[in-house]
mmCIF file of C-alpha atoms in Angstrom:
data_model
loop_
_atom_site.group_PDB
_atom_site.id
_atom_site.type_symbol
_atom_site.label_atom_id
_atom_site.label_comp_id
_atom_site.label_asym_id
_atom_site.label_seq_id
_atom_site.Cartn_x
_atom_site.Cartn_y
_atom_site.Cartn_z
ATOM 1 C CA MET A 113 19.689 41.322 -1.877
ATOM 2 C CA ASN A 114 22.657 39.726 -4.176
ATOM 3 C CA LEU A 115 23.416 36.485 -4.570
ATOM 4 C CA GLU A 116 26.811 36.996 -5.433
ATOM 5 C CA SER A 117 27.615 39.261 -2.316
ATOM 6 C CA THR A 118 30.622 38.304 -0.041
ATOM 7 C CA PRO A 119 29.481 36.181 2.915
ATOM 8 C CA THR A 120 30.567 36.953 6.431
ATOM 9 C CA ASP A 121 34.097 36.224 8.004
ATOM 10 C CA ARG A 122 33.957 32.659 8.220
ATOM 11 C CA ARG A 123 34.532 32.768 11.859
ATOM 12 C CA CYS A 124 31.116 34.066 11.949
ATOM 13 C CA SER A 125 29.466 32.026 9.859
ATOM 14 C CA PRO A 126 26.560 30.108 11.679
ATOM 15 C CA SER A 127 27.529 26.418 12.516
ATOM 16 C CA ILE A 128 23.725 25.448 12.286
ATOM 17 C CA ILE A 129 22.460 25.070 8.448
ATOM 18 C CA LEU A 130 18.620 25.122 8.002
ATOM 19 C CA VAL A 131 17.239 23.934 4.899
ATOM 20 C CA GLY A 132 13.350 24.854 3.998
ATOM 21 C CA VAL A 133 11.414 27.730 5.038
ATOM 22 C CA GLY A 134 8.162 25.978 4.802
ATOM 23 C CA VAL A 135 5.625 26.082 7.792
ATOM 24 C CA VAL A 136 7.325 23.784 10.111
ATOM 25 C CA GLY A 137 10.886 25.250 8.752
ATOM 26 C CA LYS A 138 9.821 28.486 10.063
ATOM 27 C CA ALA A 139 8.756 27.431 13.009
ATOM 28 C CA ILE A 140 12.212 25.635 13.531
ATOM 29 C CA LEU A 141 13.796 29.006 12.367
ATOM 30 C CA ARG A 142 11.787 31.206 15.000
ATOM 31 C CA ALA A 143 12.851 28.465 17.476
ATOM 32 C CA HIS A 144 16.777 28.882 16.782
ATOM 33 C CA THR A 145 16.426 32.735 16.978
ATOM 34 C CA ASP A 146 14.382 32.766 20.065
ATOM 35 C CA ALA A 147 17.058 31.010 21.943
ATOM 36 C CA GLY A 148 19.734 33.574 20.375
ATOM 37 C CA LEU A 149 21.219 30.854 18.237
ATOM 38 C CA SER A 150 22.904 31.758 14.896
ATOM 39 C CA VAL A 151 21.794 29.982 11.867
ATOM 40 C CA CYS A 152 22.206 30.261 8.191
ATOM 41 C CA LEU A 153 18.751 29.924 6.481
ATOM 42 C CA VAL A 154 18.935 28.081 2.847
ATOM 43 C CA ASP A 155 16.017 27.773 0.427
ATOM 44 C CA GLN A 156 15.316 27.137 -3.339
ATOM 45 C CA ASP A 157 13.123 29.960 -3.532
ATOM 46 C CA LEU A 158 15.033 33.428 -2.710
ATOM 47 C CA LYS A 159 11.527 35.343 -2.285
ATOM 48 C CA ALA A 160 10.308 32.676 0.437
ATOM 49 C CA LEU A 161 13.763 32.890 2.275
ATOM 50 C CA VAL A 162 13.937 36.572 2.127
ATOM 51 C CA ALA A 163 10.089 36.788 3.579
ATOM 52 C CA ALA A 164 10.701 34.231 6.437
ATOM 53 C CA THR A 165 13.954 36.368 7.798
ATOM 54 C CA ASP A 166 11.954 39.651 7.211
ATOM 55 C CA SER A 167 8.972 37.775 9.174
ATOM 56 C CA LEU A 168 11.183 37.483 12.528
ATOM 57 C CA SER A 169 11.639 41.669 13.332
ATOM 58 C CA LEU A 170 14.838 40.848 14.715
ATOM 59 C CA ASP A 171 16.521 43.607 16.748
ATOM 60 C CA LEU A 172 19.475 44.528 14.740
ATOM 61 C CA ASP A 173 21.411 45.924 17.473
ATOM 62 C CA GLN A 174 21.526 42.240 18.488
ATOM 63 C CA TRP A 175 21.730 40.553 15.107
ATOM 64 C CA ASP A 176 23.676 40.746 11.642
ATOM 65 C CA VAL A 177 21.710 39.963 8.786
ATOM 66 C CA SER A 178 23.607 38.911 5.533
ATOM 67 C CA GLU A 179 23.105 39.563 2.185
ATOM 68 C CA ALA A 180 21.424 36.430 0.225
ATOM 69 C CA MET A 181 24.335 34.410 -1.069
ATOM 70 C CA THR A 182 24.693 31.294 -2.854
ATOM 71 C CA HIS A 183 25.359 28.548 0.360
ATOM 72 C CA PRO A 184 28.137 25.913 -0.822
ATOM 73 C CA CYS A 185 25.064 23.407 -0.912
ATOM 74 C CA GLY A 186 24.223 25.313 -4.311
ATOM 75 C CA LEU A 187 21.101 27.458 -2.712
ATOM 76 C CA PRO A 188 20.390 30.660 -1.983
ATOM 77 C CA SER A 189 21.198 31.490 1.888
ATOM 78 C CA VAL A 190 21.037 33.996 4.709
ATOM 79 C CA SER A 191 22.674 33.981 7.542
ATOM 80 C CA LEU A 192 21.425 35.050 10.784
ATOM 81 C CA ILE A 193 24.345 36.093 13.221
ATOM 82 C CA HIS A 194 23.481 36.660 17.079
ATOM 83 C CA ARG A 195 26.594 38.963 18.173
ATOM 84 C CA PRO A 196 26.417 37.982 21.585
ATOM 85 C CA GLN A 197 27.208 34.266 20.293
ATOM 86 C CA ILE A 198 30.162 35.342 17.973
ATOM 87 C CA SER A 199 33.262 33.147 18.483
ATOM 88 C CA SER A 200 36.295 32.204 16.997
ATOM 89 C CA GLN A 201 35.744 28.473 17.602
ATOM 90 C CA ASN A 202 32.427 26.910 16.021
ATOM 91 C CA PRO A 203 31.440 23.464 16.995
ATOM 92 C CA VAL A 204 30.778 20.764 14.519
ATOM 93 C CA PRO A 205 28.687 21.972 11.955
ATOM 94 C CA LEU A 206 25.173 20.708 11.945
ATOM 95 C CA LEU A 207 22.375 20.829 9.176
ATOM 96 C CA ILE A 208 18.499 20.511 9.664
ATOM 97 C CA GLU A 209 16.462 19.746 6.566
ATOM 98 C CA SER A 210 13.110 20.826 6.296
ATOM 99 C CA ILE A 211 12.111 19.895 2.918
ATOM 100 C CA PRO A 212 8.488 18.237 1.436
ATOM 101 C CA GLU A 213 7.995 15.146 3.355
ATOM 102 C CA ARG A 214 9.270 12.886 0.362
ATOM 103 C CA LEU A 215 11.522 9.882 0.155
ATOM 104 C CA ASP A 216 12.995 10.735 -3.305
ATOM 105 C CA LEU A 217 12.901 14.574 -2.504
ATOM 106 C CA LYS A 218 15.131 14.172 0.598
ATOM 107 C CA ARG A 219 17.221 11.321 -0.221
ATOM 108 C CA SER A 220 18.271 13.302 -3.698
ATOM 109 C CA PHE A 221 19.072 16.543 -1.476
ATOM 110 C CA PHE A 222 21.280 14.525 1.117
ATOM 111 C CA SER A 223 22.738 12.838 -1.989
ATOM 112 C CA GLU A 224 24.249 16.408 -3.392
ATOM 113 C CA VAL A 225 24.883 18.326 -0.228
ATOM 114 C CA GLN A 226 27.138 15.330 1.076
ATOM 115 C CA ASN A 227 29.789 16.225 -0.984
ATOM 116 C CA ARG A 228 29.208 20.177 -0.597
ATOM 117 C CA LEU A 229 29.969 20.343 3.040
ATOM 118 C CA ASP A 230 32.108 20.396 5.640
ATOM 119 C CA PRO A 231 32.650 16.412 5.876
ATOM 120 C CA ASN A 232 32.417 16.520 9.329
ATOM 121 C CA THR A 233 29.008 18.108 9.384
ATOM 122 C CA ILE A 234 25.970 16.393 10.810
ATOM 123 C CA LEU A 235 22.968 15.747 8.768
ATOM 124 C CA CYS A 236 19.543 15.914 10.645
ATOM 125 C CA SER A 237 16.266 15.003 8.864
ATOM 126 C CA ASN A 238 12.990 16.852 10.423
ATOM 127 C CA THR A 239 11.127 13.880 9.181
ATOM 128 C CA SER A 240 8.186 12.992 10.968
ATOM 129 C CA THR A 241 7.098 9.494 8.915
ATOM 130 C CA LEU A 242 10.653 8.468 6.749
ATOM 131 C CA ARG A 243 12.764 5.683 8.466
ATOM 132 C CA ILE A 244 16.300 6.689 9.433
ATOM 133 C CA GLY A 245 17.252 4.018 7.589
ATOM 134 C CA ASP A 246 15.624 4.586 4.467
ATOM 135 C CA LEU A 247 16.975 8.020 4.283
ATOM 136 C CA ALA A 248 20.335 7.176 5.045
ATOM 137 C CA ASP A 249 20.649 4.923 2.247
ATOM 138 C CA GLY A 250 23.664 5.960 -0.334
ATOM 139 C CA LEU A 251 24.878 8.418 2.271
ATOM 140 C CA GLN A 252 28.625 8.164 2.499
ATOM 141 C CA ARG A 253 28.820 8.874 6.187
ATOM 142 C CA PRO A 254 25.610 7.608 7.471
ATOM 143 C CA GLN A 255 27.199 7.451 10.803
ATOM 144 C CA GLN A 256 26.579 11.142 10.921
ATOM 145 C CA PHE A 257 22.847 11.216 10.179
ATOM 146 C CA CYS A 258 20.284 11.168 12.466
ATOM 147 C CA GLY A 259 16.392 12.474 12.383
ATOM 148 C CA MET A 260 15.497 15.353 14.350
ATOM 149 C CA HIS A 261 11.751 15.876 14.844
ATOM 150 C CA PHE A 262 9.991 19.035 15.743
ATOM 151 C CA PHE A 263 6.637 18.988 16.924
ATOM 152 C CA MET A 264 3.859 21.559 15.861
ATOM 153 C CA PRO A 265 3.382 24.471 17.296
ATOM 154 C CA VAL A 266 7.272 24.344 17.761
ATOM 155 C CA GLU A 267 7.081 27.206 20.097
ATOM 156 C CA SER A 268 4.774 25.100 22.737
ATOM 157 C CA ARG A 269 6.479 21.950 22.141
ATOM 158 C CA ASP A 270 9.357 21.395 24.227
ATOM 159 C CA ALA A 271 10.465 17.943 23.115
ATOM 160 C CA VAL A 272 12.462 17.069 19.852
ATOM 161 C CA GLU A 273 12.451 13.723 19.205
ATOM 162 C CA LEU A 274 15.832 12.523 18.375
ATOM 163 C CA ILE A 275 15.953 9.295 15.822
ATOM 164 C CA GLN A 276 18.945 7.101 16.179
ATOM 165 C CA GLY A 277 19.302 5.164 12.823
ATOM 166 C CA LYS A 278 21.486 2.026 12.975
ATOM 167 C CA GLN A 279 24.766 3.602 11.888
ATOM 168 C CA THR A 280 24.276 6.740 13.620
ATOM 169 C CA ASP A 281 27.439 7.222 16.040
ATOM 170 C CA SER A 282 27.526 8.316 19.290
ATOM 171 C CA LYS A 283 29.639 11.531 18.352
ATOM 172 C CA SER A 284 27.266 12.515 15.987
ATOM 173 C CA LEU A 285 24.244 11.750 18.620
ATOM 174 C CA ALA A 286 25.755 13.764 21.105
ATOM 175 C CA ARG A 287 26.077 16.735 18.987
ATOM 176 C CA ALA A 288 22.396 16.382 17.940
ATOM 177 C CA ILE A 289 21.614 16.460 21.607
ATOM 178 C CA ALA A 290 23.951 19.283 22.758
ATOM 179 C CA HIS A 291 21.967 21.229 20.123
ATOM 180 C CA ILE A 292 18.585 20.378 20.944
ATOM 181 C CA GLN A 293 19.753 21.548 24.357
ATOM 182 C CA ASP A 294 20.841 24.971 23.237
ATOM 183 C CA LEU A 295 17.352 25.530 21.952
ATOM 184 C CA LYS A 296 16.134 24.812 25.570
ATOM 185 C CA LYS A 297 14.387 21.710 24.581
ATOM 186 C CA THR A 298 14.576 18.129 25.727
ATOM 187 C CA PRO A 299 15.509 15.632 23.302
ATOM 188 C CA LEU A 300 13.750 12.393 23.368
ATOM 189 C CA VAL A 301 15.870 9.621 21.745
ATOM 190 C CA VAL A 302 14.046 7.119 20.188
ATOM 191 C CA ARG A 303 15.070 4.009 17.807
ATOM 192 C CA ASP A 304 14.232 4.080 14.324
ATOM 193 C CA GLY A 305 11.104 2.350 13.368
ATOM 194 C CA PRO A 306 7.668 3.319 11.993
ATOM 195 C CA GLY A 307 6.166 6.254 13.239
ATOM 196 C CA PHE A 308 8.918 6.676 16.204
ATOM 197 C CA ILE A 309 7.352 7.130 19.175
ATOM 198 C CA VAL A 310 4.859 9.997 19.099
ATOM 199 C CA ASN A 311 3.544 9.248 15.802
ATOM 200 C CA ARG A 312 2.864 5.745 16.480
ATOM 201 C CA LEU A 313 1.150 6.905 19.731
ATOM 202 C CA LEU A 314 -0.744 9.560 17.912
ATOM 203 C CA SER A 315 -2.153 7.654 14.937
ATOM 204 C CA PRO A 316 -4.376 5.320 16.361
ATOM 205 C CA TYR A 317 -5.924 8.300 18.522
ATOM 206 C CA LEU A 318 -6.578 10.643 15.707
ATOM 207 C CA ASN A 319 -8.174 8.245 13.361
ATOM 208 C CA GLU A 320 -10.148 7.174 16.102
ATOM 209 C CA ALA A 321 -11.511 10.696 16.340
ATOM 210 C CA LEU A 322 -12.216 10.715 12.844
ATOM 211 C CA MET A 323 -13.940 7.376 12.688
ATOM 212 C CA LEU A 324 -15.892 8.455 15.643
ATOM 213 C CA LEU A 325 -17.055 11.928 13.656
ATOM 214 C CA CYS A 326 -18.519 9.925 11.012
ATOM 215 C CA GLN A 327 -20.174 7.907 13.230
ATOM 216 C CA GLY A 328 -22.220 10.669 14.217
ATOM 217 C CA VAL A 329 -20.342 11.885 17.186
ATOM 218 C CA GLU A 330 -20.189 15.615 17.602
ATOM 219 C CA ALA A 331 -17.107 17.441 17.243
ATOM 220 C CA LYS A 332 -17.611 18.998 20.625
ATOM 221 C CA ASP A 333 -18.268 15.931 22.338
ATOM 222 C CA LEU A 334 -15.321 14.730 20.836
ATOM 223 C CA GLU A 335 -12.975 17.782 22.086
ATOM 224 C CA ASP A 336 -14.704 17.455 25.448
ATOM 225 C CA ALA A 337 -13.551 13.936 25.631
ATOM 226 C CA ALA A 338 -10.138 14.873 24.734
ATOM 227 C CA ILE A 339 -9.357 17.521 27.079
ATOM 228 C CA GLU A 340 -10.972 15.293 29.812
ATOM 229 C CA TYR A 341 -8.256 12.700 28.950
ATOM 230 C CA GLY A 342 -5.418 15.258 29.228
ATOM 231 C CA MET A 343 -4.927 16.561 25.556
ATOM 232 C CA PRO A 344 -4.914 20.449 25.254
ATOM 233 C CA ILE A 345 -6.727 20.504 22.205
ATOM 234 C CA SER A 346 -9.307 18.956 20.310
ATOM 235 C CA PRO A 347 -8.122 16.071 18.189
ATOM 236 C CA LEU A 348 -9.589 17.497 15.125
ATOM 237 C CA GLU A 349 -7.756 20.874 15.584
ATOM 238 C CA LEU A 350 -4.717 18.667 16.400
ATOM 239 C CA ILE A 351 -5.082 17.195 12.674
ATOM 240 C CA ASP A 352 -5.491 20.935 11.094
ATOM 241 C CA THR A 353 -2.411 22.312 13.182
ATOM 242 C CA ILE A 354 -0.283 19.067 11.860
ATOM 243 C CA GLY A 355 -1.736 19.544 8.605
ATOM 244 C CA ALA A 356 -4.234 16.798 6.768
ATOM 245 C CA ARG A 357 -0.971 16.041 4.133
ATOM 246 C CA THR A 358 1.554 15.424 7.098
ATOM 247 C CA MET A 359 -1.073 13.362 9.228
ATOM 248 C CA PHE A 360 -2.062 11.108 6.131
ATOM 249 C CA ASP A 361 1.445 10.474 5.520
ATOM 250 C CA ALA A 362 2.199 9.415 8.996
ATOM 251 C CA GLY A 363 -1.405 7.360 8.925
ATOM 252 C CA ARG A 364 -0.123 5.678 5.694
ATOM 253 C CA VAL A 365 3.128 4.631 7.460
ATOM 254 C CA TYR A 366 1.341 3.561 10.549
ATOM 255 C CA TRP A 367 -1.142 1.424 8.559
ATOM 256 C CA GLN A 368 1.553 -0.143 6.189
ATOM 257 C CA ALA A 369 3.595 -0.938 9.329
ATOM 258 C CA PHE A 370 0.688 -2.295 11.435
ATOM 259 C CA PRO A 371 -2.216 -2.958 9.426
ATOM 260 C CA ASN A 372 -4.181 -5.312 11.737
ATOM 261 C CA ARG A 373 -3.995 -2.270 14.269
ATOM 262 C CA ILE A 374 -5.934 0.349 12.354
ATOM 263 C CA ALA A 375 -8.772 0.590 9.611
ATOM 264 C CA PRO A 376 -7.801 4.150 8.397
ATOM 265 C CA SER A 377 -10.810 6.474 8.333
ATOM 266 C CA PRO A 378 -11.652 7.850 4.579
ATOM 267 C CA LEU A 379 -12.241 11.323 5.720
ATOM 268 C CA LEU A 380 -8.558 12.103 6.152
ATOM 269 C CA ALA A 381 -7.945 11.402 2.208
ATOM 270 C CA GLY A 382 -10.957 13.129 1.650
ATOM 271 C CA LEU A 383 -9.473 16.079 3.224
ATOM 272 C CA VAL A 384 -6.278 16.072 1.495
ATOM 273 C CA LYS A 385 -8.305 15.694 -1.821
ATOM 274 C CA SER A 386 -10.445 18.762 -1.072
ATOM 275 C CA LYS A 387 -7.543 20.689 -0.566
ATOM 276 C CA ARG A 388 -8.618 21.370 3.562
ATOM 277 C CA MET A 389 -4.701 21.326 4.301
ATOM 278 C CA GLY A 390 -5.425 22.232 8.066
ATOM 279 C CA LYS A 391 -4.414 25.488 9.990
ATOM 280 C CA HIS A 392 -1.854 27.098 7.855
ATOM 281 C CA THR A 393 -3.541 27.215 5.110
ATOM 282 C CA GLY A 394 -6.761 28.192 6.500
ATOM 283 C CA ALA A 395 -9.059 25.604 5.921
ATOM 284 C CA GLY A 396 -8.883 22.128 7.213
ATOM 285 C CA LEU A 397 -11.802 20.414 9.528
ATOM 286 C CA PHE A 398 -12.301 23.955 10.973
ATOM 287 C CA ASP A 399 -12.031 27.388 9.411
ATOM 288 C CA TYR A 400 -9.263 29.681 10.546
ATOM 289 C CA ASP A 401 -8.870 33.427 10.320
ATOM 290 C CA ASP A 402 -5.725 35.330 9.752
ATOM 291 C CA ALA A 403 -4.996 35.175 12.982
ATOM 292 C CA GLY A 404 -5.342 31.781 13.270
ATOM 293 C CA ASN A 405 -8.338 31.612 15.277
ATOM 294 C CA ARG A 406 -10.521 28.891 14.520
ATOM 295 C CA SER A 407 -14.419 28.357 13.866
ATOM 296 C CA GLU A 408 -16.829 27.545 16.249
ATOM 297 C CA GLY A 409 -17.760 24.314 14.554
ATOM 298 C CA LEU A 410 -17.005 22.412 12.200
ATOM 299 C CA ALA A 411 -16.438 23.960 8.410
ATOM 300 C CA THR A 412 -19.333 23.853 6.296
ATOM 301 C CA GLU A 413 -17.186 21.972 3.598
ATOM 302 C CA CYS A 414 -15.823 19.715 6.357
ATOM 303 C CA LEU A 415 -19.491 18.498 7.362
ATOM 304 C CA ALA A 416 -20.243 17.683 4.008
ATOM 305 C CA LEU A 417 -17.226 15.809 3.726
ATOM 306 C CA VAL A 418 -18.192 13.883 7.139
ATOM 307 C CA ASP A 419 -21.827 13.251 5.604
ATOM 308 C CA ARG A 420 -20.314 11.415 2.507
ATOM 309 C CA TYR A 421 -18.363 9.303 4.633
ATOM 310 C CA ARG A 422 -21.022 8.414 7.454
ATOM 311 C CA ARG A 423 -21.151 4.999 8.770
ATOM 312 C CA ASP A 424 -24.641 4.953 10.418
ATOM 313 C CA ASP A 425 -23.816 2.330 13.158
ATOM 314 C CA ASN A 426 -26.583 3.550 15.648
ATOM 315 C CA LEU A 427 -24.254 3.965 18.286
ATOM 316 C CA GLU A 428 -24.992 5.403 22.042
ATOM 317 C CA LEU A 429 -22.054 6.540 23.354
ATOM 318 C CA SER A 430 -21.550 8.322 26.537
ATOM 319 C CA HIS A 431 -18.843 10.857 27.456
ATOM 320 C CA ALA A 432 -16.994 8.323 29.544
ATOM 321 C CA ASP A 433 -17.464 5.749 26.164
ATOM 322 C CA LEU A 434 -15.682 8.597 23.751
ATOM 323 C CA VAL A 435 -12.686 9.138 26.558
ATOM 324 C CA ASP A 436 -12.276 5.040 26.337
ATOM 325 C CA ARG A 437 -12.454 5.197 22.769
ATOM 326 C CA LEU A 438 -9.685 8.101 22.285
ATOM 327 C CA SER A 439 -7.180 7.228 25.216
ATOM 328 C CA ILE A 440 -7.232 3.154 25.024
ATOM 329 C CA PRO A 441 -5.821 2.703 21.723
ATOM 330 C CA MET A 442 -2.762 5.025 22.815
ATOM 331 C CA TRP A 443 -2.097 2.850 25.613
ATOM 332 C CA ILE A 444 -2.457 -0.301 23.445
ATOM 333 C CA GLU A 445 -0.024 0.947 21.170
ATOM 334 C CA ALA A 446 2.046 1.841 24.140
ATOM 335 C CA ALA A 447 2.408 -1.800 25.112
ATOM 336 C CA HIS A 448 3.116 -2.753 21.613
ATOM 337 C CA ALA A 449 6.028 -0.454 21.618
ATOM 338 C CA VAL A 450 7.426 -1.694 24.858
ATOM 339 C CA ALA A 451 6.948 -5.373 23.847
ATOM 340 C CA ASP A 452 8.948 -4.829 20.479
ATOM 341 C CA GLY A 453 11.847 -3.149 21.934
ATOM 342 C CA THR A 454 11.175 0.351 20.444
ATOM 343 C CA VAL A 455 10.510 2.046 24.240
ATOM 344 C CA THR A 456 12.936 0.490 26.811
ATOM 345 C CA ASP A 457 11.992 3.370 29.811
ATOM 346 C CA VAL A 458 8.184 3.540 30.115
ATOM 347 C CA THR A 459 8.955 7.150 31.147
ATOM 348 C CA GLN A 460 9.686 8.011 27.631
ATOM 349 C CA PHE A 461 6.013 8.033 27.590
ATOM 350 C CA ASP A 462 5.392 11.131 29.693
ATOM 351 C CA LEU A 463 8.238 13.340 27.495
ATOM 352 C CA ALA A 464 6.669 12.141 24.485
ATOM 353 C CA MET A 465 3.073 12.937 25.386
ATOM 354 C CA GLN A 466 3.762 16.013 27.289
ATOM 355 C CA GLY A 467 6.745 17.438 25.489
ATOM 356 C CA GLY A 468 5.678 16.504 22.122
ATOM 357 C CA LEU A 469 1.872 16.481 22.258
ATOM 358 C CA GLY A 470 1.103 19.022 25.284
ATOM 359 C CA TYR A 471 -0.624 16.430 27.530
ATOM 360 C CA ARG A 472 -1.296 17.705 31.094
ATOM 361 C CA ARG A 473 1.748 18.195 33.263
ATOM 362 C CA ASP A 474 0.037 17.449 36.670
ATOM 363 C CA ARG A 475 0.023 13.919 36.360
ATOM 364 C CA SER A 476 1.838 11.020 34.580
ATOM 365 C CA TRP A 477 0.508 9.909 31.325
ATOM 366 C CA LEU A 478 0.156 6.103 32.399
ATOM 367 C CA SER A 479 -1.078 7.068 35.740
ATOM 368 C CA PHE A 480 -4.450 8.591 33.735
ATOM 369 C CA PHE A 481 -4.893 4.709 32.831
ATOM 370 C CA ASP A 482 -4.142 3.356 36.438
ATOM 371 C CA GLU A 483 -7.163 5.713 37.339
ATOM 372 C CA LEU A 484 -9.484 4.387 34.809
ATOM 373 C CA GLY A 485 -8.642 1.081 36.356
ATOM 374 C CA SER A 486 -8.276 -2.599 34.810
ATOM 375 C CA LYS A 487 -11.759 -3.339 35.207
ATOM 376 C CA ARG A 488 -13.085 -0.411 33.018
ATOM 377 C CA MET A 489 -10.324 -0.835 30.456
ATOM 378 C CA ILE A 490 -11.305 -4.570 29.913
ATOM 379 C CA ALA A 491 -14.804 -3.582 29.945
ATOM 380 C CA ALA A 492 -13.997 -1.100 27.315
ATOM 381 C CA ILE A 493 -11.666 -3.494 25.057
ATOM 382 C CA ASP A 494 -14.599 -6.370 25.344
ATOM 383 C CA ARG A 495 -17.412 -3.744 23.965
ATOM 384 C CA TRP A 496 -15.624 -2.022 21.208
ATOM 385 C CA SER A 497 -13.181 -4.670 20.056
ATOM 386 C CA GLU A 498 -15.295 -5.888 17.293
ATOM 387 C CA ARG A 499 -16.047 -2.614 16.163
ATOM 388 C CA THR A 500 -12.282 -0.818 15.827
ATOM 389 C CA LYS A 501 -8.936 -2.548 15.436
ATOM 390 C CA ALA A 502 -7.593 -0.125 17.601
ATOM 391 C CA ILE A 503 -9.165 -1.620 20.742
ATOM 392 C CA GLN A 504 -8.054 -5.407 20.234
ATOM 393 C CA ILE A 505 -5.373 -6.711 22.385
ATOM 394 C CA GLN A 506 -3.184 -9.806 22.452
ATOM 395 C CA PRO A 507 -4.151 -12.338 25.005
ATOM 396 C CA ASP A 508 -1.049 -11.671 26.955
ATOM 397 C CA LEU A 509 -1.728 -8.007 27.276
ATOM 398 C CA ARG A 510 -4.991 -9.017 28.390
ATOM 399 C CA SER A 511 -3.830 -11.135 31.109
ATOM 400 C CA ALA A 512 -1.283 -8.561 32.456
ATOM 401 C CA LEU A 513 -4.399 -6.354 32.541
ATOM 402 C CA THR A 514 -6.491 -8.234 34.651
ATOM 403 C CA LYS A 515 -3.583 -9.260 36.818
ATOM 404 C CA GLY A 516 -2.589 -5.729 37.530
ATOM 405 C CA SER A 517 -2.595 -2.065 37.030
ATOM 406 C CA PRO A 518 -2.436 -0.752 33.684
ATOM 407 C CA SER A 519 0.845 0.927 34.095
ATOM 408 C CA SER A 520 2.400 -2.504 35.472
ATOM 409 C CA ALA A 521 0.568 -4.048 32.600
ATOM 410 C CA ILE A 522 2.456 -2.124 30.166
ATOM 411 C CA ALA A 523 6.025 -2.057 31.830
ATOM 412 C CA GLY A 524 5.793 -6.159 32.278
ATOM 413 C CA THR A 525 5.969 -5.689 36.119
#
């Protein structure tokens, strides 16, 4: 491929620009091609760019793949053009950034490209942990900037978290919403804040699973409890799917924002230090083969890490106890999100849990807690609140739970 080659006719140039072909970037790319959407793929690594394009196995009767060229943002690019979509009228350009989750890198990237692109371009970050306001700091047109957070595995998650910064204008938001809908996914529009919605619910859940593992609970018992709760896979496998580094960063953001609600498990940092980064590397809490199938039990190296961080609490936990310990922290965090105004409509929780995390669809998420019942939840809170910060609640929430159902206690009705 030749970086100096002439680009395709501008009328056919994709209006969607995707920057970054890492694990998540490639999944986002596939979501675009599966939806028949033309896309300009950009990455600093030409070999990675070509490999990502080749991995798609596109039908060349339907797709034109350009030669590599230098994109206006200064990096190598390849355009993937879906012939049935070709039109002389392109919508407002939209850029999705999916580069490493570091504030300095993302800020530097956006600062550089804002002067190289069409000034109407909507800039979107696929951040899962960084505040949109922090990323927008220094941009010339912060009103055209928002977050567009895809969930892994992208092909199985039909929600995309759309984070509206304080300065994001309605036109930019509408363009981003339309694009998510073009991907045949559902936009989950949220306010900027630590963890947004999904990671805010997820962080105490996954941390609790790691704490329980280090307290002697078997991985299979955690998986069984999670499945009964309604989650699609073990919380430990979910950590591997997300990636230890990403989960560590998300957990740190949550802990820094809400230090009284979580005591971070050292096991996650241990995984990062041991370079057991997750499914995409073949080694996380479980081992994975080349097809992505996990080992039946925890990896031997992981078991050694668990032993290193083991706490001898001499706990006797029933299956019901594990269900309570995994689920109730998420309910408590949802109540906080409503109380502080992050969530204004409790129906957003179903989209977050089902569309973002794959929670079962045959019932509402909050209805699970109504089935548990206030009496059982209060008993669990009383039993475990001294052992874990994640199950401590404020007096007003406890009072509401005592007087009504768990769903009404959250909604304030």
